[in-house]
Short mmCIF file of C-alpha atoms in Angstrom, two decimals:
data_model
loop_
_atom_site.label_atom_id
_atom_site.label_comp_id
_atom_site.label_asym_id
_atom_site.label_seq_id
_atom_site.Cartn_x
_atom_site.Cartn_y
_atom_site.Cartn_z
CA UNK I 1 0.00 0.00 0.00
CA UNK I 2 1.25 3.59 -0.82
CA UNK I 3 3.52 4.82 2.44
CA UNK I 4 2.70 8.28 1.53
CA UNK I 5 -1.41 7.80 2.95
CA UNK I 6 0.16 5.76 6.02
CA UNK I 7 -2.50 6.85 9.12
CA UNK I 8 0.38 5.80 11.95
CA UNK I 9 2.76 8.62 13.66
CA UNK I 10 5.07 6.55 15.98
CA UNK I 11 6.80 9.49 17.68
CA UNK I 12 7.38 11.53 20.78
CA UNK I 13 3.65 12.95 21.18
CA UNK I 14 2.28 12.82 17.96
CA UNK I 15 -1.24 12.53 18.27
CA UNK I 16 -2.55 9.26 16.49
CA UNK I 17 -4.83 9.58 13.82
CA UNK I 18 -7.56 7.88 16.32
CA UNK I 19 -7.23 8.67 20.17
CA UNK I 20 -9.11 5.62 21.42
CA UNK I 21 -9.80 5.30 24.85
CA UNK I 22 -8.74 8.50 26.39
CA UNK I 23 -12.55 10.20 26.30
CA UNK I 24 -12.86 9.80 30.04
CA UNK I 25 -9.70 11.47 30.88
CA UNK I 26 -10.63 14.25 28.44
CA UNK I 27 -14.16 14.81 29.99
CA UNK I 28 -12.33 15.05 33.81
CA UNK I 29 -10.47 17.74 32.25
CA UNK I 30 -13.11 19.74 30.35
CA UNK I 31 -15.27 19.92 33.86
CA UNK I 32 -12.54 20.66 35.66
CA UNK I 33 -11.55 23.61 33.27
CA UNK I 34 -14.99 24.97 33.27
CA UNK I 35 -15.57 24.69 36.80
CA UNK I 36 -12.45 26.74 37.53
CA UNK I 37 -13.02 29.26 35.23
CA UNK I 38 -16.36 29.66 36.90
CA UNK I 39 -14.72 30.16 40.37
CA UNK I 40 -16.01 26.85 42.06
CA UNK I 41 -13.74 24.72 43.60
CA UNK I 42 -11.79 21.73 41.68
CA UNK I 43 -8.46 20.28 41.99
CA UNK I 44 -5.93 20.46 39.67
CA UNK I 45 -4.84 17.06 38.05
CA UNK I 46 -1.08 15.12 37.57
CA UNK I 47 -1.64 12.58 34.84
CA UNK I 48 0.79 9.41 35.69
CA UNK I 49 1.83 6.68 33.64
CA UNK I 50 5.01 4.87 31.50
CA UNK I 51 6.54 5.64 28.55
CA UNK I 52 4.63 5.88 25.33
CA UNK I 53 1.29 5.48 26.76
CA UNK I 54 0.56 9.43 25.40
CA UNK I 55 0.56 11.58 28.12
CA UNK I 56 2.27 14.22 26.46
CA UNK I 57 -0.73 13.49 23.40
CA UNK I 58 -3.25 14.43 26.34
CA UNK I 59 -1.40 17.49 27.30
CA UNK I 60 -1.86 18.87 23.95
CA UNK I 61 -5.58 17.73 23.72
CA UNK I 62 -6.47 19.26 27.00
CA UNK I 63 -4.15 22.72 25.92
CA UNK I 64 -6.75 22.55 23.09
CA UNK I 65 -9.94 22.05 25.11
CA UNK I 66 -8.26 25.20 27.37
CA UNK I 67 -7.78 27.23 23.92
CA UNK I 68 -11.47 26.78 23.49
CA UNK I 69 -12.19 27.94 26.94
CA UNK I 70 -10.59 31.11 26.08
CA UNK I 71 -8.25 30.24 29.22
CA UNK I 72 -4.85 31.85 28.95
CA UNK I 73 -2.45 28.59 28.88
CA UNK I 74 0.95 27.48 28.53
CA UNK I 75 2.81 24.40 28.15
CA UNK I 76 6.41 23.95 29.25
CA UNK I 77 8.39 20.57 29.42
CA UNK I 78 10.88 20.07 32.53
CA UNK I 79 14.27 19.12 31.34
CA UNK I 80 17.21 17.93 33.85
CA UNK I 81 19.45 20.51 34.45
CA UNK I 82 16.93 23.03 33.69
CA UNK I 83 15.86 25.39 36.69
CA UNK I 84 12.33 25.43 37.06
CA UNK I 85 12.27 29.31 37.54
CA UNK I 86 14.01 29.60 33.98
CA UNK I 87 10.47 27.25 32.78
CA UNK I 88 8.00 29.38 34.27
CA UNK I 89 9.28 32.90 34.07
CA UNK I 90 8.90 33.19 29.66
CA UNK I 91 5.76 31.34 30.26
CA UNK I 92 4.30 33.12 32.74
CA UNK I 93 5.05 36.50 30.98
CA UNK I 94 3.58 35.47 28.05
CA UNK I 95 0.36 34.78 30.24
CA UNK I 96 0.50 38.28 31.65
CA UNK I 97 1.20 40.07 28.59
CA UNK I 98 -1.72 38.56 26.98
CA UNK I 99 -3.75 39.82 29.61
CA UNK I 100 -2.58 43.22 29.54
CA UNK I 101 -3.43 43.43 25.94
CA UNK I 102 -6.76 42.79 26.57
CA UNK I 103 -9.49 46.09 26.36
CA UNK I 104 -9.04 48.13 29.34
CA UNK I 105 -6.31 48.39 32.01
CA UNK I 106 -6.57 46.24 34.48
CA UNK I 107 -4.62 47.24 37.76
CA UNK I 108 -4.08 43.91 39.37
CA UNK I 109 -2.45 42.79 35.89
CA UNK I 110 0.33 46.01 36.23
CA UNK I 111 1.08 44.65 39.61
CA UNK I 112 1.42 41.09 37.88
CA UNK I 113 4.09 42.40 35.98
CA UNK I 114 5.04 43.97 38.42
CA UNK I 115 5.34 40.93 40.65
CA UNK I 116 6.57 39.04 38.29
CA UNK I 117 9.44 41.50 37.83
CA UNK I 118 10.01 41.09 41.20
CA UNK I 119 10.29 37.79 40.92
CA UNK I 120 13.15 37.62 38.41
CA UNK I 121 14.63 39.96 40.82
CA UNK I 122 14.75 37.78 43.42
CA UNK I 123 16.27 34.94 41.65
CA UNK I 124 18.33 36.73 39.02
CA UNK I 125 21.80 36.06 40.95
CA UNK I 126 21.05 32.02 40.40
CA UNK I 127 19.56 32.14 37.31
CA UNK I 128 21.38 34.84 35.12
CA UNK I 129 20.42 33.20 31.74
CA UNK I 130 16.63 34.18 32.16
CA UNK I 131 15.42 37.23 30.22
CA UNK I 132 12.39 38.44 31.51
CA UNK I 133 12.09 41.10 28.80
CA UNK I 134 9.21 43.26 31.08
CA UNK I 135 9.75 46.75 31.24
CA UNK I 136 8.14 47.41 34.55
CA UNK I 137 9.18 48.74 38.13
CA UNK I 138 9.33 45.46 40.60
CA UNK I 139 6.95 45.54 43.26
CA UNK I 140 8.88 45.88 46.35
CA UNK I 141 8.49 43.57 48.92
CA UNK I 142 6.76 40.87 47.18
CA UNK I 143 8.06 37.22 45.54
CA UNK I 144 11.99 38.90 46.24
CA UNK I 145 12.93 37.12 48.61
CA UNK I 146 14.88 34.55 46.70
CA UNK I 147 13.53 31.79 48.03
CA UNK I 148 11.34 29.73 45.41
CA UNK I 149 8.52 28.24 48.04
CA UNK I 150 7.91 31.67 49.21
CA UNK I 151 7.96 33.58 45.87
CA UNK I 152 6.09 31.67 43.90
CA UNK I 153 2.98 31.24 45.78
CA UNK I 154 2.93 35.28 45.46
CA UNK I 155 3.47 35.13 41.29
CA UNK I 156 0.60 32.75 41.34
CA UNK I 157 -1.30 34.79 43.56
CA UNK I 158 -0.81 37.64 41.23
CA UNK I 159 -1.77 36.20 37.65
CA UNK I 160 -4.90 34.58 40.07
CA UNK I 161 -6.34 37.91 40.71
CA UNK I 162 -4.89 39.03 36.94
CA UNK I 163 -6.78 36.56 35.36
CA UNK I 164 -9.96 36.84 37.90
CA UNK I 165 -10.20 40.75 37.02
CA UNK I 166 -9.73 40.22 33.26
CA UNK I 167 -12.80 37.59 33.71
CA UNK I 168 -10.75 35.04 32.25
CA UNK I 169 -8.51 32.02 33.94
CA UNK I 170 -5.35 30.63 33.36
CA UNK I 171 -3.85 27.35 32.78
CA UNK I 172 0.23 25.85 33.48
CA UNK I 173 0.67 22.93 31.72
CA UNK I 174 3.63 20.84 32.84
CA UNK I 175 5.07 17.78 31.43
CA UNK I 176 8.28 15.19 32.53
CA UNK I 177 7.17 16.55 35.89
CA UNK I 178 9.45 13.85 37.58
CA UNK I 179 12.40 15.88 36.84
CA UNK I 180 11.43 18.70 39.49
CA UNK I 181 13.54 18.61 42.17
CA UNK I 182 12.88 18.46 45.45
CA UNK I 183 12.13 21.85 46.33
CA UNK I 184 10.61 22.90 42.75
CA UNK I 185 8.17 20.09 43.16
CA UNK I 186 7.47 21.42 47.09
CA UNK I 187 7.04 24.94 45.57
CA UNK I 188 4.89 24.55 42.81
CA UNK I 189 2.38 22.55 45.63
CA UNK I 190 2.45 25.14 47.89
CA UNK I 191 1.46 27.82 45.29
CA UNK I 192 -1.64 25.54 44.17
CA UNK I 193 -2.15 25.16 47.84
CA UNK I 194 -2.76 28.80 47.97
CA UNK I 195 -4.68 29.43 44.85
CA UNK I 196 -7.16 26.70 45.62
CA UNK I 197 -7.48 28.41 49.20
CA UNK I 198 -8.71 31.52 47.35
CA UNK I 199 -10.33 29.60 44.45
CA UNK I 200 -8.81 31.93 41.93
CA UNK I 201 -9.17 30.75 38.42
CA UNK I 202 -5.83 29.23 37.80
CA UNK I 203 -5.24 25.67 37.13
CA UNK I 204 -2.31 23.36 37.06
CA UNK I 205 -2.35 20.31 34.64
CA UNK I 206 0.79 18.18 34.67
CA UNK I 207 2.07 14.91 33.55
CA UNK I 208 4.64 12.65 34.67
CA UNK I 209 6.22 8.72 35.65
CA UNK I 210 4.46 6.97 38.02
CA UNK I 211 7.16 7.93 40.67
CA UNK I 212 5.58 11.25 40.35
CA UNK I 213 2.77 10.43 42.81
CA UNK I 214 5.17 9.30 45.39
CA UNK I 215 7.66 12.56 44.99
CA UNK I 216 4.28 14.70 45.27
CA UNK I 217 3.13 12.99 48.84
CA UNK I 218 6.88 13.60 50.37
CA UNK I 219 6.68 16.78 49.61
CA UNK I 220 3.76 17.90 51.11
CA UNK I 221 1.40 15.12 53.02
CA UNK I 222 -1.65 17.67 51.88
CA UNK I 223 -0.20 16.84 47.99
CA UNK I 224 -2.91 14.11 47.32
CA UNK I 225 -6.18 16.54 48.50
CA UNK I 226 -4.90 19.29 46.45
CA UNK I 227 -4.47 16.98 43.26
CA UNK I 228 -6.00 14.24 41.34
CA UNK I 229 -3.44 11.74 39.91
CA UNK I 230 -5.57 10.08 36.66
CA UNK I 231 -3.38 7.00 35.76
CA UNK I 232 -2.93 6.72 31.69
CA UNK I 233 -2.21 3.08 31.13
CA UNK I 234 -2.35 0.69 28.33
CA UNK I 235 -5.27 0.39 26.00
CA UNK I 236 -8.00 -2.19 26.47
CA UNK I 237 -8.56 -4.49 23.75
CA UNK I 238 -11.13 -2.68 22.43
CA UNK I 239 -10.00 0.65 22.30
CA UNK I 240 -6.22 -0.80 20.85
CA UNK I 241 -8.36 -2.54 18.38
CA UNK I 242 -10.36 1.17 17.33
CA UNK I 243 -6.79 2.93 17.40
CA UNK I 244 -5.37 0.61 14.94
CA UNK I 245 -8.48 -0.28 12.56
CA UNK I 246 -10.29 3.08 12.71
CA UNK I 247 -7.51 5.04 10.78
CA UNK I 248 -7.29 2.76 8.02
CA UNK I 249 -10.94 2.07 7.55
CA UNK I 250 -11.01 5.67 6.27
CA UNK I 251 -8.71 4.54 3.44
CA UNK I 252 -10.52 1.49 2.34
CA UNK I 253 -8.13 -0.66 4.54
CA UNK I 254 -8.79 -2.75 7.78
CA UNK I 255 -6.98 -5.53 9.33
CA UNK I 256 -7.92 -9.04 9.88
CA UNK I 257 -9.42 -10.06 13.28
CA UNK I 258 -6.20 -12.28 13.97
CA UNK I 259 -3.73 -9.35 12.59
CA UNK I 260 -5.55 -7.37 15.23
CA UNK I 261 -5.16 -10.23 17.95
CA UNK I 262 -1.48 -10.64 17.13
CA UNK I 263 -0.60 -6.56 17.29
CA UNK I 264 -2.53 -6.10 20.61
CA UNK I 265 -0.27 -9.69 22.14
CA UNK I 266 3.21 -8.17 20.93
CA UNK I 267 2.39 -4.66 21.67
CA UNK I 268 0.22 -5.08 25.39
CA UNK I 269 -2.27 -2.36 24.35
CA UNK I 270 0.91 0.54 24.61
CA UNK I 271 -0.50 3.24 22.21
CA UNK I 272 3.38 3.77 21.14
CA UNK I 273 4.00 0.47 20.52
CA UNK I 274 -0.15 0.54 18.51
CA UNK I 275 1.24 3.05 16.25
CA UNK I 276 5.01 1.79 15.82
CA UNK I 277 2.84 -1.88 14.40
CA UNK I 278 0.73 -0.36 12.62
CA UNK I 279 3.33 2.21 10.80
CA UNK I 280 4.99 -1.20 9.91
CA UNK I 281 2.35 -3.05 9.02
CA UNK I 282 0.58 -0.77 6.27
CA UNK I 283 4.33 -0.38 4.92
CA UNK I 284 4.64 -3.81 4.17
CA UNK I 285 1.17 -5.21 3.37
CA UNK I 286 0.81 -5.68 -0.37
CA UNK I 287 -3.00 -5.01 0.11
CA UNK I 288 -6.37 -5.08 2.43
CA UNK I 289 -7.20 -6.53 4.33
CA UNK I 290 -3.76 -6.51 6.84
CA UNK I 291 -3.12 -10.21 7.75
CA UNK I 292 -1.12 -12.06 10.37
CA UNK I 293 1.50 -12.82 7.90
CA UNK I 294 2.38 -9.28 7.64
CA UNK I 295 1.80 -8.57 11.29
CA UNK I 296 4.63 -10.88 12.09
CA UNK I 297 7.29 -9.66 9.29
CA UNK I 298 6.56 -6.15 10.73
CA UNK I 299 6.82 -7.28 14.38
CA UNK I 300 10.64 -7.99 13.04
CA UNK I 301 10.69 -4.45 11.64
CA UNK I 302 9.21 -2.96 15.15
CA UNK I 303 11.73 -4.28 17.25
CA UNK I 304 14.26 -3.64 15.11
CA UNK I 305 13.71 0.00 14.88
CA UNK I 306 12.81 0.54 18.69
CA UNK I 307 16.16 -1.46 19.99
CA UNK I 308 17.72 1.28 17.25
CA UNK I 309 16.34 4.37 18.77
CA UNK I 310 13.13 4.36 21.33
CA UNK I 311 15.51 1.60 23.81
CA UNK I 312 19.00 2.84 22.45
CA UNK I 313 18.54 6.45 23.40
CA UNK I 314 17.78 5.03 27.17
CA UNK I 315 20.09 2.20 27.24
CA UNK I 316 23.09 4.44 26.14
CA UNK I 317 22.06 7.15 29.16
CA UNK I 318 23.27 4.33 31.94
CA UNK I 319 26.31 3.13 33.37
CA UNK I 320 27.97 -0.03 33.42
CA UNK I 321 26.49 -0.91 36.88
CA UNK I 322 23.03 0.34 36.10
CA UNK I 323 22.92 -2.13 33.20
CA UNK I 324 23.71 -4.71 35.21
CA UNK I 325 20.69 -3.68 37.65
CA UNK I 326 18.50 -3.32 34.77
CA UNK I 327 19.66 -6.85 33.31
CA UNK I 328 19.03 -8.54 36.52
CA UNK I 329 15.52 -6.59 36.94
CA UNK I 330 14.72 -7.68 33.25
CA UNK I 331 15.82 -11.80 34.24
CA UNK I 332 12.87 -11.57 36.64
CA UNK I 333 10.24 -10.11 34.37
CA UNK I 334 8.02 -7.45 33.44
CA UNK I 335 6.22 -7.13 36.97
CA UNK I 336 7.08 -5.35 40.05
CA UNK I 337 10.10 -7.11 41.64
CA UNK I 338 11.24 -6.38 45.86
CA UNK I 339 14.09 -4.40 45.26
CA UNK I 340 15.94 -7.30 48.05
CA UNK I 341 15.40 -9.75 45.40
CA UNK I 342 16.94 -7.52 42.65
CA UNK I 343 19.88 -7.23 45.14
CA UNK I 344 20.33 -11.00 45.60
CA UNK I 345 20.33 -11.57 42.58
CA UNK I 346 22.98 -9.20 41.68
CA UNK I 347 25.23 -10.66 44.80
CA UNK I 348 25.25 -7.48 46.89
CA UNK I 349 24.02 -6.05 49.66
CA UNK I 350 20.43 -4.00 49.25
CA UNK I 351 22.60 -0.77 50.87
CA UNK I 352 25.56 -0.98 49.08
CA UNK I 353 23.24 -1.11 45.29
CA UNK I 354 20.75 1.15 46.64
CA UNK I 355 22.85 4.45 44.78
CA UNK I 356 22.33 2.54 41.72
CA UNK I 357 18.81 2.10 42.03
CA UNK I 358 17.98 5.88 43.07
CA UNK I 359 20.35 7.03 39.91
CA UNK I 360 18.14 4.86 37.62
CA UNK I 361 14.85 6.56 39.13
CA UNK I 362 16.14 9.90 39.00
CA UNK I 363 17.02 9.45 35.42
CA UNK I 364 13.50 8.01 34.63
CA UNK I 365 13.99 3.79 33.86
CA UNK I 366 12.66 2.61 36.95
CA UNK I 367 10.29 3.66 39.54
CA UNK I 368 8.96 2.51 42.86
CA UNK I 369 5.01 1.68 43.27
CA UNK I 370 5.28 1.07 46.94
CA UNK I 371 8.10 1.54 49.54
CA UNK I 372 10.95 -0.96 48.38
CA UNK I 373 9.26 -2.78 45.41
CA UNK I 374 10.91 -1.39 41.47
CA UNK I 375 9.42 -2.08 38.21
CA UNK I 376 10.31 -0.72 34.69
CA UNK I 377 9.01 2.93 33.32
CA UNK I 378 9.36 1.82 29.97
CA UNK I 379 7.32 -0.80 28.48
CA UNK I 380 8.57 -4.07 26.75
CA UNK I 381 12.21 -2.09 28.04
CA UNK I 382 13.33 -5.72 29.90
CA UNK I 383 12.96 -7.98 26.43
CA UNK I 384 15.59 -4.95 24.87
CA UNK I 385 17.90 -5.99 28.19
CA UNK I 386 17.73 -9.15 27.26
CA UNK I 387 18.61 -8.85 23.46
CA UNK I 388 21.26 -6.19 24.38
CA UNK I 389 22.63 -8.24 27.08
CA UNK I 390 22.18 -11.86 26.14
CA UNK I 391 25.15 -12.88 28.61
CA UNK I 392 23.34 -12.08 31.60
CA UNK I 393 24.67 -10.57 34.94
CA UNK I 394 27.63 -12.27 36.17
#
């Protein structure tokens, strides 16, 4: 079939040409933008899940259904390395700036600026790559005192009651929120904490690993009150089934019931993996309908090109010892292992490999559902160990 009408986009949040199962997730987020914007109260929401299951796909959808809202919205994505002041301060300017172009002048959005100058102030010794490019007097006394828990509840506070007196509402949207550190994550809580004290029309909407939960609840204990934490997860049978068939039914196409049955087993429902298959698939089938024959020549393909890139770009991120902890991990399976029996395995002491173990969290490959259990981020990830590393851990 002709590559050039190919329905599939494997890549790092593309949308898919179908976005099958996700409508209940979308309608959480459309109430809770309209309730905000209407000044009752509703918490904010942290989506969690693994890699390639299209959280950053979401993000977009529900910057969209915000667009439509006439909300004022951003979207940043936290990188390691990168201070989470340098994020927020372009974004958040934009958001004021936006406001002050609106009709009249507004008051409380000059003293936005103005805090938000003040802001930059404050932090401008640490972080002397931002420009804040606002050509405004700070406002003395407020968000300048350099310390990010205490100044950024005030900026917040600020673009709230901006935002409230332009009769509009604003929305952050943050993804990779798992690389915040400590006290960015504790921060950016406390500042919801305040705006959903004062129900001002301002909403946070974040994605990030599963770990996320967890690093939310150290920070603050209040962390799971203030937030909801929707879980994004493989595809049910169904919906993988509508993702894959849908887009080329449009075309004339469709797959066979056991092509379908075949994609769904190698892939486990992961809408990455759905659209990586089905890229494949239409690329080598000579015409409809799709059948298992193809299905398996492009299951050679799939694997071929994700051990090239989506694994490699991981894999060649670690160091010698956390391979070794990810190759013993993969020998026991897919599921959630006791990080004592990942130890064992290994030879050592739980202690002595327990800098490993927080290095591979903090660079995203594992995470921790529950206080000393571990368990892969990235889907189908321990099959790549084992092709990689066919020797084992020795």
């Amino acid at each position: 079939m002709d590559p050039m009408r190919n329905p599939f986009s494997p890549g790092a949040g593309s949308p898919p040409p179908e976005l099958a199962g996700r409508a209940p997730l979308l309608e959480q987020a459309r109430l809770t933008l309209g309730r905000v914007k209407a000044g009752r109260p509703e918490r904010s929401f942290l989506l969690v899940g693994l890699r390639g299951v299209g959280k950053t796909v979401l993000l977009n959808k529900v910057r969209e259904l915000a667009d439509a809202a006439e909300y004022r919205s951003v979207l940043i994505e936290v990188r390691e390395g990168k201070p989470l002041a340098a994020l927020l301060l372009p974004a958040l300017r934009q958001i004021m700036i936006s406001l002050d172009r609106m009709a009249h002048i507004s008051q409380k959005v000059k003293r936005g600026l103005r805090v938000l100058r003040s802001f930059f102030n404050g932090l401008k010794l640490k972080y002397q790559d931002i420009e804040i490019g606002v050509d405004v007097d700070p406002e003395t006394g407020v968000a300048d005192s350099g310390s990010l828990e205490v100044d950024l509840a005030e900026v917040f506070i600020a673009l709230g009651d901006a935002a409230r007196d332009r009769g509009t509402a604003a929305a952050l949207i943050i993804d990779e929120m798992q690389y915040l550190s400590e006290e960015e994550l504790s921060a950016l809580i406390m500042a919801m904490h305040q705006i959903s004290q004062r129900q001002m029309p301002l909403v946070l909407i974040g994605a990030g690993l599963p770990q996320l939960v967890a690093l939310a609840g150290r920070s603050k204990s209040y962390a799971e009150r203030l937030f909801q934490f929707p879980e994004v997860g493989a595809l049910q049978p169904e919906d993988a089934a509508a993702a894959l068939q849908e887009p080329v039914q449009d075309q004339g196409v469709r797959f066979s019931e056991d092509a379908l049955e075949e994609i769904i087993l190698q892939t486990k429902g992961y809408p990455y993996f759905l659209q990586e298959w089905g890229y494949q698939t239409w690329n080598l089938a000579p015409a409809s309908p799709n059948g298992i024959d193809v299905v398996r020549q492009a299951t050679i393909d799939s694997i071929r090109r994700l051990d090239a890139n989506f694994f490699r770009v991981r894999f060649d991120r670690l160091t010698p010892r956390e391979k070794q902890y990810l190759r013993a991990l993969a020998d026991m399976g897919e599921a959630v292992q006791r990080s004592g029996d990942i130890a064992e395995r290994l030879g050592v002491k739980v202690q002595s490999i327990a800098p490993v173990r927080n290095g591979l969290i903090k660079k995203g490959m594992i995470y921790s559902p529950a206080h000393g259990d571990t368990a892969f981020t990235v889907p189908l990830f321990a099959d790549f160990m084992k092709r990689i590393m066919p020797s084992g851990v020795h």
